[in-house]
Short mmCIF file of C-alpha atoms in Angstrom, two decimals:
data_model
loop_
_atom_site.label_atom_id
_atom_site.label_comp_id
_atom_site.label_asym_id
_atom_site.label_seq_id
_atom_site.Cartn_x
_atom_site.Cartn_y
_atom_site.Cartn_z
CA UNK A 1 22.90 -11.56 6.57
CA UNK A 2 20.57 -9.93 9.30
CA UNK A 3 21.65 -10.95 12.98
CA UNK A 4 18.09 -12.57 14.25
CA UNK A 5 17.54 -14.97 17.07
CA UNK A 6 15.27 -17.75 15.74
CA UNK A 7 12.36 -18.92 17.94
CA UNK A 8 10.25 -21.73 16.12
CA UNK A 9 7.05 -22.69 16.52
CA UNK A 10 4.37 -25.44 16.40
CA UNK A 11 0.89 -25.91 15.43
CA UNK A 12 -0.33 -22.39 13.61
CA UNK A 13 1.95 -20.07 12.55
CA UNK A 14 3.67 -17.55 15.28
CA UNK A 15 1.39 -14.40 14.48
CA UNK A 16 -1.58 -16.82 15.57
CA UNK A 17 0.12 -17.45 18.76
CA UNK A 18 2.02 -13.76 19.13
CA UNK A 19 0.56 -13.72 22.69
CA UNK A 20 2.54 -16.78 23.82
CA UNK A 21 5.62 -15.26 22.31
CA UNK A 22 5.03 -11.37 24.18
CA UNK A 23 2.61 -10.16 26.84
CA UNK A 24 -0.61 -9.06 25.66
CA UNK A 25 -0.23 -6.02 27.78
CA UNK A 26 3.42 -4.74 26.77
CA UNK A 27 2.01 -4.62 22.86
CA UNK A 28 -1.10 -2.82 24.00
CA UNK A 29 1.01 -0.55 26.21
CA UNK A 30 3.32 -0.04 23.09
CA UNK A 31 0.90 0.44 20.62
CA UNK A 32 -1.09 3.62 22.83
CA UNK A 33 2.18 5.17 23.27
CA UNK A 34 3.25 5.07 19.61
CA UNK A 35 -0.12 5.99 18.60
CA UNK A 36 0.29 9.09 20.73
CA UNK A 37 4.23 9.47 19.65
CA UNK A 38 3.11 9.64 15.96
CA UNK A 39 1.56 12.43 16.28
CA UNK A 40 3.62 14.41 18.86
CA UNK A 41 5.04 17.72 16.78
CA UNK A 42 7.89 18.41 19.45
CA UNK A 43 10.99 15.69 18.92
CA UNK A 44 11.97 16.22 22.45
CA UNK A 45 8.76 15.29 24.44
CA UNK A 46 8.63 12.12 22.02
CA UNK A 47 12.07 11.10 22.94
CA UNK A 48 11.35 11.28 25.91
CA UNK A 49 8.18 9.54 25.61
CA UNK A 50 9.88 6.79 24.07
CA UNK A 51 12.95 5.89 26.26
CA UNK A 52 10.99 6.16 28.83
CA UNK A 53 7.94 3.98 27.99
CA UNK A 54 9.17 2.42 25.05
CA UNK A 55 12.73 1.71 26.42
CA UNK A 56 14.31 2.80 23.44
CA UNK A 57 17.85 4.02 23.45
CA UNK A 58 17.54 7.35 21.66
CA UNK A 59 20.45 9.87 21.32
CA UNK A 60 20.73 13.83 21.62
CA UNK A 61 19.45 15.82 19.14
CA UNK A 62 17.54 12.76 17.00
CA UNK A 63 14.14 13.51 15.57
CA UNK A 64 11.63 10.98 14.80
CA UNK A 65 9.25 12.53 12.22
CA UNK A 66 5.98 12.77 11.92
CA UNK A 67 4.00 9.39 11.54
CA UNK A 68 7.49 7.46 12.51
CA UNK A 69 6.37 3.62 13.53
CA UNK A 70 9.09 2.30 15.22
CA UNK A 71 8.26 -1.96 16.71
CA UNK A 72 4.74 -2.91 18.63
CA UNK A 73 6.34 -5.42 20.03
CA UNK A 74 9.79 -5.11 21.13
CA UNK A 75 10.58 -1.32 20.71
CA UNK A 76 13.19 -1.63 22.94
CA UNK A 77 15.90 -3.64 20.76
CA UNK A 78 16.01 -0.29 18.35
CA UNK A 79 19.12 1.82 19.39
CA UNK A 80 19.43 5.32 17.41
CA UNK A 81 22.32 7.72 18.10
CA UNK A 82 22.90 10.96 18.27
CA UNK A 83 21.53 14.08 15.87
CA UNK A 84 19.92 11.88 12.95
CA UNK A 85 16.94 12.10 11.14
CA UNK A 86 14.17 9.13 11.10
CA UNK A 87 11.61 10.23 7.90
CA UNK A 88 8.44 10.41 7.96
CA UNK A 89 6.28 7.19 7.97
CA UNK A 90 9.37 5.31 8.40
CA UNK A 91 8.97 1.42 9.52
CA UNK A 92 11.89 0.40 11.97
CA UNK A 93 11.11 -3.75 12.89
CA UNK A 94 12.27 -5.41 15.62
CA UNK A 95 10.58 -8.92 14.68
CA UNK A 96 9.39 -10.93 12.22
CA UNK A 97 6.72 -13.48 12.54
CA UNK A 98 7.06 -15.94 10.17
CA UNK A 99 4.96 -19.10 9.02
CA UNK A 100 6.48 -22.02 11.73
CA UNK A 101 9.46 -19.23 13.56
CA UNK A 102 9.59 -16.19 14.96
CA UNK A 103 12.94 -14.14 14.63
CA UNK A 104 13.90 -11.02 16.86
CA UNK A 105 16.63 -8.60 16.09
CA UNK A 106 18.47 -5.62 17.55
CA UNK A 107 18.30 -2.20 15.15
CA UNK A 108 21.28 -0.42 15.47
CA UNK A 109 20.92 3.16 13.73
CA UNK A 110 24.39 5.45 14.17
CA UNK A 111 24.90 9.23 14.94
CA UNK A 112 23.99 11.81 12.10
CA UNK A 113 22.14 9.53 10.14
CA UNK A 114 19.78 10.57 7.76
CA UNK A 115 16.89 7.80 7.09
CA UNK A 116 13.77 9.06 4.29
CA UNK A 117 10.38 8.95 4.35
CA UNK A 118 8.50 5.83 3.65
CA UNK A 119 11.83 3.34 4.56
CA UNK A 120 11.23 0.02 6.66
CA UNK A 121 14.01 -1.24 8.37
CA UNK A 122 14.11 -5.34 8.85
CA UNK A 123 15.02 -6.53 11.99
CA UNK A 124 19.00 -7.64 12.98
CA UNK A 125 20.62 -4.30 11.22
CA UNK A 126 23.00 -2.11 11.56
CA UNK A 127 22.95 1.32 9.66
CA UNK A 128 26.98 3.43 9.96
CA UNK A 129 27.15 6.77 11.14
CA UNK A 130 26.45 9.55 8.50
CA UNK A 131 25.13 7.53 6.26
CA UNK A 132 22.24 8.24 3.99
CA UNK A 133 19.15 6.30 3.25
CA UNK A 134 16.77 7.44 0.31
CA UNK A 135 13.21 7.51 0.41
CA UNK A 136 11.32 4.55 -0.15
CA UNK A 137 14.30 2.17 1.05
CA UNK A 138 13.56 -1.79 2.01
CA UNK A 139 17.01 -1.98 4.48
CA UNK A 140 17.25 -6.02 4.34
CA UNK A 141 21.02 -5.87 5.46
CA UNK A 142 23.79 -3.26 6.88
CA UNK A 143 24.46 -0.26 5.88
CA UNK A 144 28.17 0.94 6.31
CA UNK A 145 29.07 4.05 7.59
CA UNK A 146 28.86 7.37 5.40
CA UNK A 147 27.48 6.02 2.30
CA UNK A 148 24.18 6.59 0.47
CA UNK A 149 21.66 3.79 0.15
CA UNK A 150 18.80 3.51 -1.89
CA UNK A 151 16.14 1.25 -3.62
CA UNK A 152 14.31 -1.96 -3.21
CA UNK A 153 16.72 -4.31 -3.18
CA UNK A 154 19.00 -1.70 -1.64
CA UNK A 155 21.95 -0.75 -3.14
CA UNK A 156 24.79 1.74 -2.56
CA UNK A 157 24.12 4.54 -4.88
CA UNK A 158 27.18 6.14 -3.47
CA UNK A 159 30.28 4.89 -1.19
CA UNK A 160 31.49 7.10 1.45
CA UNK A 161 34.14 8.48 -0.11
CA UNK A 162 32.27 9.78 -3.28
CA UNK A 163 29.73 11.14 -0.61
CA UNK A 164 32.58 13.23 1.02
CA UNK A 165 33.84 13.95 -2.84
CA UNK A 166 30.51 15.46 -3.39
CA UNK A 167 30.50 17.60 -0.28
CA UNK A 168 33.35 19.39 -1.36
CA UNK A 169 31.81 20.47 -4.25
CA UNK B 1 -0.08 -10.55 -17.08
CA UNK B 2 -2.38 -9.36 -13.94
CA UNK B 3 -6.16 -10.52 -14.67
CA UNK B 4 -8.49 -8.05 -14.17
CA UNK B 5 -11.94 -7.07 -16.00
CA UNK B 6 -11.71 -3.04 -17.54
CA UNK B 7 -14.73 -1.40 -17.31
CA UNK B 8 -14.31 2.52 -19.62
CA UNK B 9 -15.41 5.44 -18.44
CA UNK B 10 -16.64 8.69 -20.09
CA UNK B 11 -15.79 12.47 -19.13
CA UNK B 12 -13.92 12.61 -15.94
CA UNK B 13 -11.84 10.11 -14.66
CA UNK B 14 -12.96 6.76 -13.26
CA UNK B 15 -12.12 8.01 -9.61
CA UNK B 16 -13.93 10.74 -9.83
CA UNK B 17 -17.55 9.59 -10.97
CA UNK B 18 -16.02 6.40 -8.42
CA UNK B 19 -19.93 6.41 -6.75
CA UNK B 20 -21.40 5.27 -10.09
CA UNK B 21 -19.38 2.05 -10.08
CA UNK B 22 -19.66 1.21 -6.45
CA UNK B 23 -22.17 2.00 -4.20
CA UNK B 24 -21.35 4.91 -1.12
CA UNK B 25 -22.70 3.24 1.56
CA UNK B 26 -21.44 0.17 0.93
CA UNK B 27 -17.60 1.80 0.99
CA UNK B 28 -18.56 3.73 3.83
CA UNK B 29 -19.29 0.61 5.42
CA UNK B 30 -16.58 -1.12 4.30
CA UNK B 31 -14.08 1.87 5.63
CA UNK B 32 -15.69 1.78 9.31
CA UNK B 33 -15.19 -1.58 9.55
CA UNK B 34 -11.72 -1.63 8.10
CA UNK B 35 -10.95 1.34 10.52
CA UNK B 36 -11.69 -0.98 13.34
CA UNK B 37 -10.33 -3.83 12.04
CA UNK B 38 -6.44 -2.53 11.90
CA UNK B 39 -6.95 -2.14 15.39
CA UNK B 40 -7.93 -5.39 16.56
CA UNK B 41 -5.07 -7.35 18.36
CA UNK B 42 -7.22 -10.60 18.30
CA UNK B 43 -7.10 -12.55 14.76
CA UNK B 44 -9.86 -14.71 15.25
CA UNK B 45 -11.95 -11.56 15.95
CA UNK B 46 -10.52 -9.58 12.51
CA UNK B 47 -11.12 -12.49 10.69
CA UNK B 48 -14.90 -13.01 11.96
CA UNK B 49 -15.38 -9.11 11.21
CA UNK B 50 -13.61 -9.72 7.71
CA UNK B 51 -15.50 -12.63 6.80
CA UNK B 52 -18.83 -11.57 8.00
CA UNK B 53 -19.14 -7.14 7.09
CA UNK B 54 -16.80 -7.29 3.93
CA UNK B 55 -17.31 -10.83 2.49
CA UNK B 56 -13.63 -12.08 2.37
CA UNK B 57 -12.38 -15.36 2.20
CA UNK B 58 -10.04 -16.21 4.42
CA UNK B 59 -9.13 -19.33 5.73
CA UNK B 60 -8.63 -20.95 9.74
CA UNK B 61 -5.76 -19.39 11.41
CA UNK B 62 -4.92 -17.00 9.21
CA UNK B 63 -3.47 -13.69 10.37
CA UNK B 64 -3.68 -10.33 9.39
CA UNK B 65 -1.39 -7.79 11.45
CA UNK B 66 -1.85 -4.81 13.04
CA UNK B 67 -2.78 -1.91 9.91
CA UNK B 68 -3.28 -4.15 7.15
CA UNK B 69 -5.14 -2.93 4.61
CA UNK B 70 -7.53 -4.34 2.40
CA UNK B 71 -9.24 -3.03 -0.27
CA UNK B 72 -12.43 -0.29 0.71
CA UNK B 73 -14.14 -1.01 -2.42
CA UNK B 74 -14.41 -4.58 -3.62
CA UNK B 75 -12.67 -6.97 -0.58
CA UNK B 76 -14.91 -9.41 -1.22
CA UNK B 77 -12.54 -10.34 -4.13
CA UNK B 78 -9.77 -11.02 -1.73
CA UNK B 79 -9.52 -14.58 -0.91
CA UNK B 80 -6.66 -15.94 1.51
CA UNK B 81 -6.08 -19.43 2.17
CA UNK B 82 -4.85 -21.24 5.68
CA UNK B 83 -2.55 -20.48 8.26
CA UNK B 84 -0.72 -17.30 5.99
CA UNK B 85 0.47 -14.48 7.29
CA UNK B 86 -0.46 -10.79 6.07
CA UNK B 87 2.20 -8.79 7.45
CA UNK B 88 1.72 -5.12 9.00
CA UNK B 89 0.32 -2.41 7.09
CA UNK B 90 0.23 -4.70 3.72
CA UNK B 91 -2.29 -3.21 0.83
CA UNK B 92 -4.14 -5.50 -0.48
CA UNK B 93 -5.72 -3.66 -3.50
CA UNK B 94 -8.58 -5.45 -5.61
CA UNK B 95 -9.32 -2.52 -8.00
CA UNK B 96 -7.18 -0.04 -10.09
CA UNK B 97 -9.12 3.62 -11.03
CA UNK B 98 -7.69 4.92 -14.07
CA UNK B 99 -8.40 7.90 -16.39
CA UNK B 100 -10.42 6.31 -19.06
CA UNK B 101 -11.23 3.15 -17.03
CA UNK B 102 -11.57 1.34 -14.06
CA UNK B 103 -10.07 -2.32 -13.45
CA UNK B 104 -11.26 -4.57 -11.15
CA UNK B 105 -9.14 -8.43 -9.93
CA UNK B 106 -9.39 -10.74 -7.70
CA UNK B 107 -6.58 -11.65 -5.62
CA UNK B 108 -5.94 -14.82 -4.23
CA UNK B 109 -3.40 -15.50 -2.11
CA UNK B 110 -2.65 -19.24 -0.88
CA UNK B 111 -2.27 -21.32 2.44
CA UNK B 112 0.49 -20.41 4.47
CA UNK B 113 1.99 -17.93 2.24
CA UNK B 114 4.02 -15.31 4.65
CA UNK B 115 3.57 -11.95 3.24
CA UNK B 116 6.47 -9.14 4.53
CA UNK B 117 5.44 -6.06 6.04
CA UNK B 118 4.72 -2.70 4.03
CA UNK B 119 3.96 -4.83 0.77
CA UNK B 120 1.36 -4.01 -2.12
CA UNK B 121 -0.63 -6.82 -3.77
CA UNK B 122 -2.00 -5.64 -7.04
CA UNK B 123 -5.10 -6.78 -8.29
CA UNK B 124 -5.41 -9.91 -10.66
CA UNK B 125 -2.78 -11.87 -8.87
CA UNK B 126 -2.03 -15.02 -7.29
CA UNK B 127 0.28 -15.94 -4.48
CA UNK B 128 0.90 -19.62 -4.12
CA UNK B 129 1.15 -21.71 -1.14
CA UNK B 130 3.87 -21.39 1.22
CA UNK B 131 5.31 -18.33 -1.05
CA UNK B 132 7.22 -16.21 1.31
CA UNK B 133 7.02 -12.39 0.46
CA UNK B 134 9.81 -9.55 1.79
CA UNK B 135 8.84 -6.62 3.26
CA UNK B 136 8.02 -3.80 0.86
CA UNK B 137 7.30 -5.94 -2.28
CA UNK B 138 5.35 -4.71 -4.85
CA UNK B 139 3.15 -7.89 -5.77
CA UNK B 140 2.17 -6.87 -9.96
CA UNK B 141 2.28 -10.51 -11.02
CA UNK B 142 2.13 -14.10 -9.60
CA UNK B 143 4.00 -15.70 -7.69
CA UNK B 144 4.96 -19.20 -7.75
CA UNK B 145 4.51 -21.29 -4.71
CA UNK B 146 7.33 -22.04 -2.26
CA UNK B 147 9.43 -19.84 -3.78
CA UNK B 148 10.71 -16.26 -2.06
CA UNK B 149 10.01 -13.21 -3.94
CA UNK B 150 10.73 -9.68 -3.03
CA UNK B 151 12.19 -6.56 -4.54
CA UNK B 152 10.35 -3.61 -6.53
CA UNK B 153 9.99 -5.03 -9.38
CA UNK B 154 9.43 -7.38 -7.71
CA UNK B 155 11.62 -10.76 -8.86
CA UNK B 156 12.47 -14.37 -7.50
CA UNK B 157 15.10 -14.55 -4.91
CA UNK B 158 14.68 -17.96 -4.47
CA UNK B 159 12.86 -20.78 -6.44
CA UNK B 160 10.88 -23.27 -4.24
CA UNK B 161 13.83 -25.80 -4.95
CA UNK B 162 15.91 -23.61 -3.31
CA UNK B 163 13.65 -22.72 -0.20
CA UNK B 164 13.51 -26.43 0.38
CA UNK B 165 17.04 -26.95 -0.01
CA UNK B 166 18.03 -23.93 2.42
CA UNK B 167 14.71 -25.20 4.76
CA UNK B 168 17.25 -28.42 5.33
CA UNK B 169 20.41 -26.93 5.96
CA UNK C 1 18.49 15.84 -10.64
CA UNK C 2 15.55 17.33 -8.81
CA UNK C 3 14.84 21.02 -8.22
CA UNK C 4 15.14 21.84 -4.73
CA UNK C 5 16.85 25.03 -2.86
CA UNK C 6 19.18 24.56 -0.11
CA UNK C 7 19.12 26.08 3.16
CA UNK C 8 22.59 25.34 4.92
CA UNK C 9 21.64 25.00 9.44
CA UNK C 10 24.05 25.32 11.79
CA UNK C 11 23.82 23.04 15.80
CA UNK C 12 21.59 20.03 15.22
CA UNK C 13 19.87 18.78 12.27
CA UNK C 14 17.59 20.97 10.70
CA UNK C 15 14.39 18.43 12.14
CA UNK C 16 15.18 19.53 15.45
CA UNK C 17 15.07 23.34 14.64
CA UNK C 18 11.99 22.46 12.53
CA UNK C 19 10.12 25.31 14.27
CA UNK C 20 12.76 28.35 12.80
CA UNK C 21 12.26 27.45 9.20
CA UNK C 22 8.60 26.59 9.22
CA UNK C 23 5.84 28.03 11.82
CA UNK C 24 4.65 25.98 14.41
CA UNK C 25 0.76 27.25 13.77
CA UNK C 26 1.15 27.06 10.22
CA UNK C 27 1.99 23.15 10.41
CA UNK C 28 -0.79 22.32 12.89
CA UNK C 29 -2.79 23.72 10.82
CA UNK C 30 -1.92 21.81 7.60
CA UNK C 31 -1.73 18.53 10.28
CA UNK C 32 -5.40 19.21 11.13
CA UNK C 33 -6.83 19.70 7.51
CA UNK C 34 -5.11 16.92 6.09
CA UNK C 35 -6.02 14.38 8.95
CA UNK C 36 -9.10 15.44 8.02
CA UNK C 37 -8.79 15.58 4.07
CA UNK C 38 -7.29 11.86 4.19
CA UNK C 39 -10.62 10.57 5.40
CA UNK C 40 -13.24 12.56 3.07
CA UNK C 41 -15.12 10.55 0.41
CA UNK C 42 -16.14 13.36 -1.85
CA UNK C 43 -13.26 14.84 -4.26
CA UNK C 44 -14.91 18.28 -5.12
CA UNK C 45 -15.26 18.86 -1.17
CA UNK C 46 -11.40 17.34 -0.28
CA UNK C 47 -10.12 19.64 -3.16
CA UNK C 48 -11.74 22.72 -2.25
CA UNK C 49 -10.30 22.20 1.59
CA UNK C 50 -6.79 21.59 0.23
CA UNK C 51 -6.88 24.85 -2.25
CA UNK C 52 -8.64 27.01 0.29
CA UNK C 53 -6.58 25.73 3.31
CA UNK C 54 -3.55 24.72 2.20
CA UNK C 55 -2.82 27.03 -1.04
CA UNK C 56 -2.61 23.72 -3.21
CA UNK C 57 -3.11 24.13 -6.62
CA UNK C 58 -5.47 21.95 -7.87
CA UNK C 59 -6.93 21.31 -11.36
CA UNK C 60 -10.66 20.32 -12.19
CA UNK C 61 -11.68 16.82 -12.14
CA UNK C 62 -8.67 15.73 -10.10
CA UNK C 63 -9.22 13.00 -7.70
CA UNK C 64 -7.27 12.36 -4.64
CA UNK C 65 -7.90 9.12 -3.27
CA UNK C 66 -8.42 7.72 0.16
CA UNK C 67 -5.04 8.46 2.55
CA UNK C 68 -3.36 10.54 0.08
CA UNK C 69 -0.83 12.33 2.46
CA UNK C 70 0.28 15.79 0.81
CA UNK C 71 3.39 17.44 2.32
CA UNK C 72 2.47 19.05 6.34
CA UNK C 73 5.09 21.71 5.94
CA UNK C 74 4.72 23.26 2.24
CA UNK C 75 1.69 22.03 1.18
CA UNK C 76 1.38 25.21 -1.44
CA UNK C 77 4.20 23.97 -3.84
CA UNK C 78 2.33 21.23 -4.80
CA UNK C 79 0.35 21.45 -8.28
CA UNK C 80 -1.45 19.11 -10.13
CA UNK C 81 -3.05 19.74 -12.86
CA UNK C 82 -6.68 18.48 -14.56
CA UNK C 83 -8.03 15.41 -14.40
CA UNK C 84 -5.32 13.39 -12.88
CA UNK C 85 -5.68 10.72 -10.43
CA UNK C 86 -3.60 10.25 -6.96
CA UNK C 87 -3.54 6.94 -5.60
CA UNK C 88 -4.49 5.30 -2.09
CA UNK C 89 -1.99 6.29 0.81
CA UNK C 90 0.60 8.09 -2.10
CA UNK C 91 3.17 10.76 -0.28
CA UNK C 92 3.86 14.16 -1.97
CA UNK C 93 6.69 15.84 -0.32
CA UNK C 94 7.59 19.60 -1.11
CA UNK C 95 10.49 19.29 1.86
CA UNK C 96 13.48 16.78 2.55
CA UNK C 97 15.11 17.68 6.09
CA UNK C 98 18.78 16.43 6.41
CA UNK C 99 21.36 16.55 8.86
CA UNK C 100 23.59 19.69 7.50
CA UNK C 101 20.68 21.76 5.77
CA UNK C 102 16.90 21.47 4.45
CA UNK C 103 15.96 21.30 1.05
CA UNK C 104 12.86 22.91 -0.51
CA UNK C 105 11.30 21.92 -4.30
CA UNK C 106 8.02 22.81 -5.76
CA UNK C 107 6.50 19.34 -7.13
CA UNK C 108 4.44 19.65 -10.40
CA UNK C 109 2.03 17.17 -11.82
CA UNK C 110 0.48 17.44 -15.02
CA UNK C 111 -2.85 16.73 -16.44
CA UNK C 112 -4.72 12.85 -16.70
CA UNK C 113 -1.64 11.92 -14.63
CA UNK C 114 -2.47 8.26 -12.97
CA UNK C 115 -0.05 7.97 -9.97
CA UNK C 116 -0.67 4.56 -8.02
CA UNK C 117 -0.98 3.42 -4.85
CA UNK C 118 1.67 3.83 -1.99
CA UNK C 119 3.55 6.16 -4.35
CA UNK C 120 6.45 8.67 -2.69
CA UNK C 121 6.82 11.73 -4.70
CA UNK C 122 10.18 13.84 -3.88
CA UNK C 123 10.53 17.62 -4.22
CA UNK C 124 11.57 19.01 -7.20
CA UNK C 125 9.79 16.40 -9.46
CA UNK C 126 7.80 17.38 -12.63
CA UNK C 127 5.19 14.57 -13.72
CA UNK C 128 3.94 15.19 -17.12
CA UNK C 129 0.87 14.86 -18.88
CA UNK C 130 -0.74 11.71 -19.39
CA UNK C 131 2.33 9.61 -17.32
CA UNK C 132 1.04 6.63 -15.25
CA UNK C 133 3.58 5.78 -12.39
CA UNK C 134 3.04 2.32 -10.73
CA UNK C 135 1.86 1.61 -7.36
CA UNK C 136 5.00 1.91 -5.27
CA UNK C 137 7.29 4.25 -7.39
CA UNK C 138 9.73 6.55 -5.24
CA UNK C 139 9.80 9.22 -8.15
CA UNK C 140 12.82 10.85 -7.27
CA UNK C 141 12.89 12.35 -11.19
CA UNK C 142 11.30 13.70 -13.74
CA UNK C 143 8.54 11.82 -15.31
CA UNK C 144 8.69 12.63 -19.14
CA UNK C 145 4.64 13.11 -20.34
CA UNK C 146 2.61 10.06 -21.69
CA UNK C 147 5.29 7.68 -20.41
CA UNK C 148 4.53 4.77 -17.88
CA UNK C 149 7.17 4.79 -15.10
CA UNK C 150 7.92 2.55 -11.73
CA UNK C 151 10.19 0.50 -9.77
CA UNK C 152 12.97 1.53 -6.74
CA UNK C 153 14.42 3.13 -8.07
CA UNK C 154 12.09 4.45 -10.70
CA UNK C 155 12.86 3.47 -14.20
CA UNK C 156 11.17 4.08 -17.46
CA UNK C 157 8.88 0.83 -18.64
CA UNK C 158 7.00 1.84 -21.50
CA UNK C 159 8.12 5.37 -23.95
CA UNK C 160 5.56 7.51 -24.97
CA UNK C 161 5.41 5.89 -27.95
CA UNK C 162 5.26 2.74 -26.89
CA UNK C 163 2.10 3.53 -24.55
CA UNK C 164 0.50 5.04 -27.83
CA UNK C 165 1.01 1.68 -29.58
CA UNK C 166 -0.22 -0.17 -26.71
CA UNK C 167 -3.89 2.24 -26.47
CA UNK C 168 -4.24 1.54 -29.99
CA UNK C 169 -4.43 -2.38 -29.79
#
């Protein structure tokens, strides 16, 4: 199960009344910054870019790729750690905005993680250090620590310790 | 089975004598305006700009998110009922180019139906009301109402008796 | 398993150090002439920018459709052959950058090929002749010829054969 906090809502559903929910301002601050960020080519000016603007907890060493879209509306509950790899085109979702709630949820993304291109991660997970996710991946729930994850549903393709089998090799 | 009308081709490929089956200008048109349109934080405005340059149907207080998508060619075959939610960067296709033919379907997707982010609605389906949709589903056939579908293929996670029985808990 | 060489890195990931393994120039470049390919509505002009500019080798008659995204980094070991179609927004990556090492594959695609929309191709892949792959599909294999393919993770839906029986009807 994704951690979320649930928000509900009345009358129209919560999109139609996203302004109510977050400033008008912070999503059009957030969405000229990541519009810029998406097409920065040097990681470290986009880091910095991003914990600084974005409030985004970023480690050492992590590069977003190109065309990376992390949350428009509450970047700052995404926490990535040190020296991993976000893929290009890569969704990363804070919130969802559903038909009568609204749910928020902290990303948690470890050190030396390796995420593909074309992935979204859902709101209220946690992806383990070293761990792999393959192109294309929906991440609905967590991901433990040194495995590789793949496919929508996701599954584990392979568990950490036939990843560090498969090193050896 | 995903409804849509085939219309053969002959010599190149559909796609590639595409200005024979649809007029330039009018997906030129259709393009600007979409352009803009992923832009626009205000619904009510999309939807006006939706309803009146590209001839969709869409219904009061629906809302389309930030990069949706809709089809360039044909979106006047997109209809979307009340109060639903199109999440962000959803494609809402209403034509398929192939080799020897093109295919063209309308889609129709119901009142408050929630539709997941980074999704692909095919065309020649149906989305009942109050379906919910998870992020990244591909959308080739119908979908029931009230249930929750999601998944590439995509299949039913829950049945609408069991999204009312989990709405109570 | 897909064809890719490895190139072993040593200090942070290999993203970070992007710049030693590919030049800086050479992917501006590529950035600038796909940004611009993406948008063009005329194949014969978008195919004769990607062959002249990017060293893509391109058949006759093929179509690449609105937002097809080809790989910024090794755009020139991507081939497809005559006549095939690439769908809206589709991904074709020559490169996959990991933690430990980055991984280069040449990615082939055959002749009347009909990939569809939102497609991720991985290096290394070979699409043959006459395959459809579904809107969606992360190939991350080889796509035996006349064969329709999709799903995450991709599986095989209808043989050769069985697409020859299903022309005939």
């Amino acid at each position: 199960m994704r951690r979320t906090d649930r928000y509900p809502v009345s009358g129209a559903n919560s999109l139609w009344q996203v302004y109510k929910t977050v400033s008008f301002w912070k999503v059009f601050k957030n969405v000229l910054i990541i519009l810029i960020g998406r097409f920065i080519p040097f990681m470290p000016l986009k880091n910095w870019l991003y914990r600084t603007f974005l409030g985004m907890d970023i480690g050492s060493y992590t590069s977003l790729a190109f065309m990376v879209m992390v949350d428009i509306m509450f970047p700052e509950k995404i926490k990535i750690g040190q020296n991993s790899i976000i893929g290009y085109n890569t969704t990363i979702l804070a919130h969802e905005y559903l038909v009568e709630e609204y749910r928020l949820g902290n990303v948690e993304i470890g050190n030396e993680v390796m995420i593909g291109a074309n992935s979204t991660i859902l709101p209220g997970v946690k992806i383990g250090d070293r761990a792999v996710v393959a192109a294309g991946t929906v991440v609905h729930k967590d991901v433990p620590e040194g495995c590789f994850v793949g496919g929508n549903p996701m599954r584990i393709i392979y568990t950490k310790e036939e990843m560090d089998q498969r090193r050896k090799v």
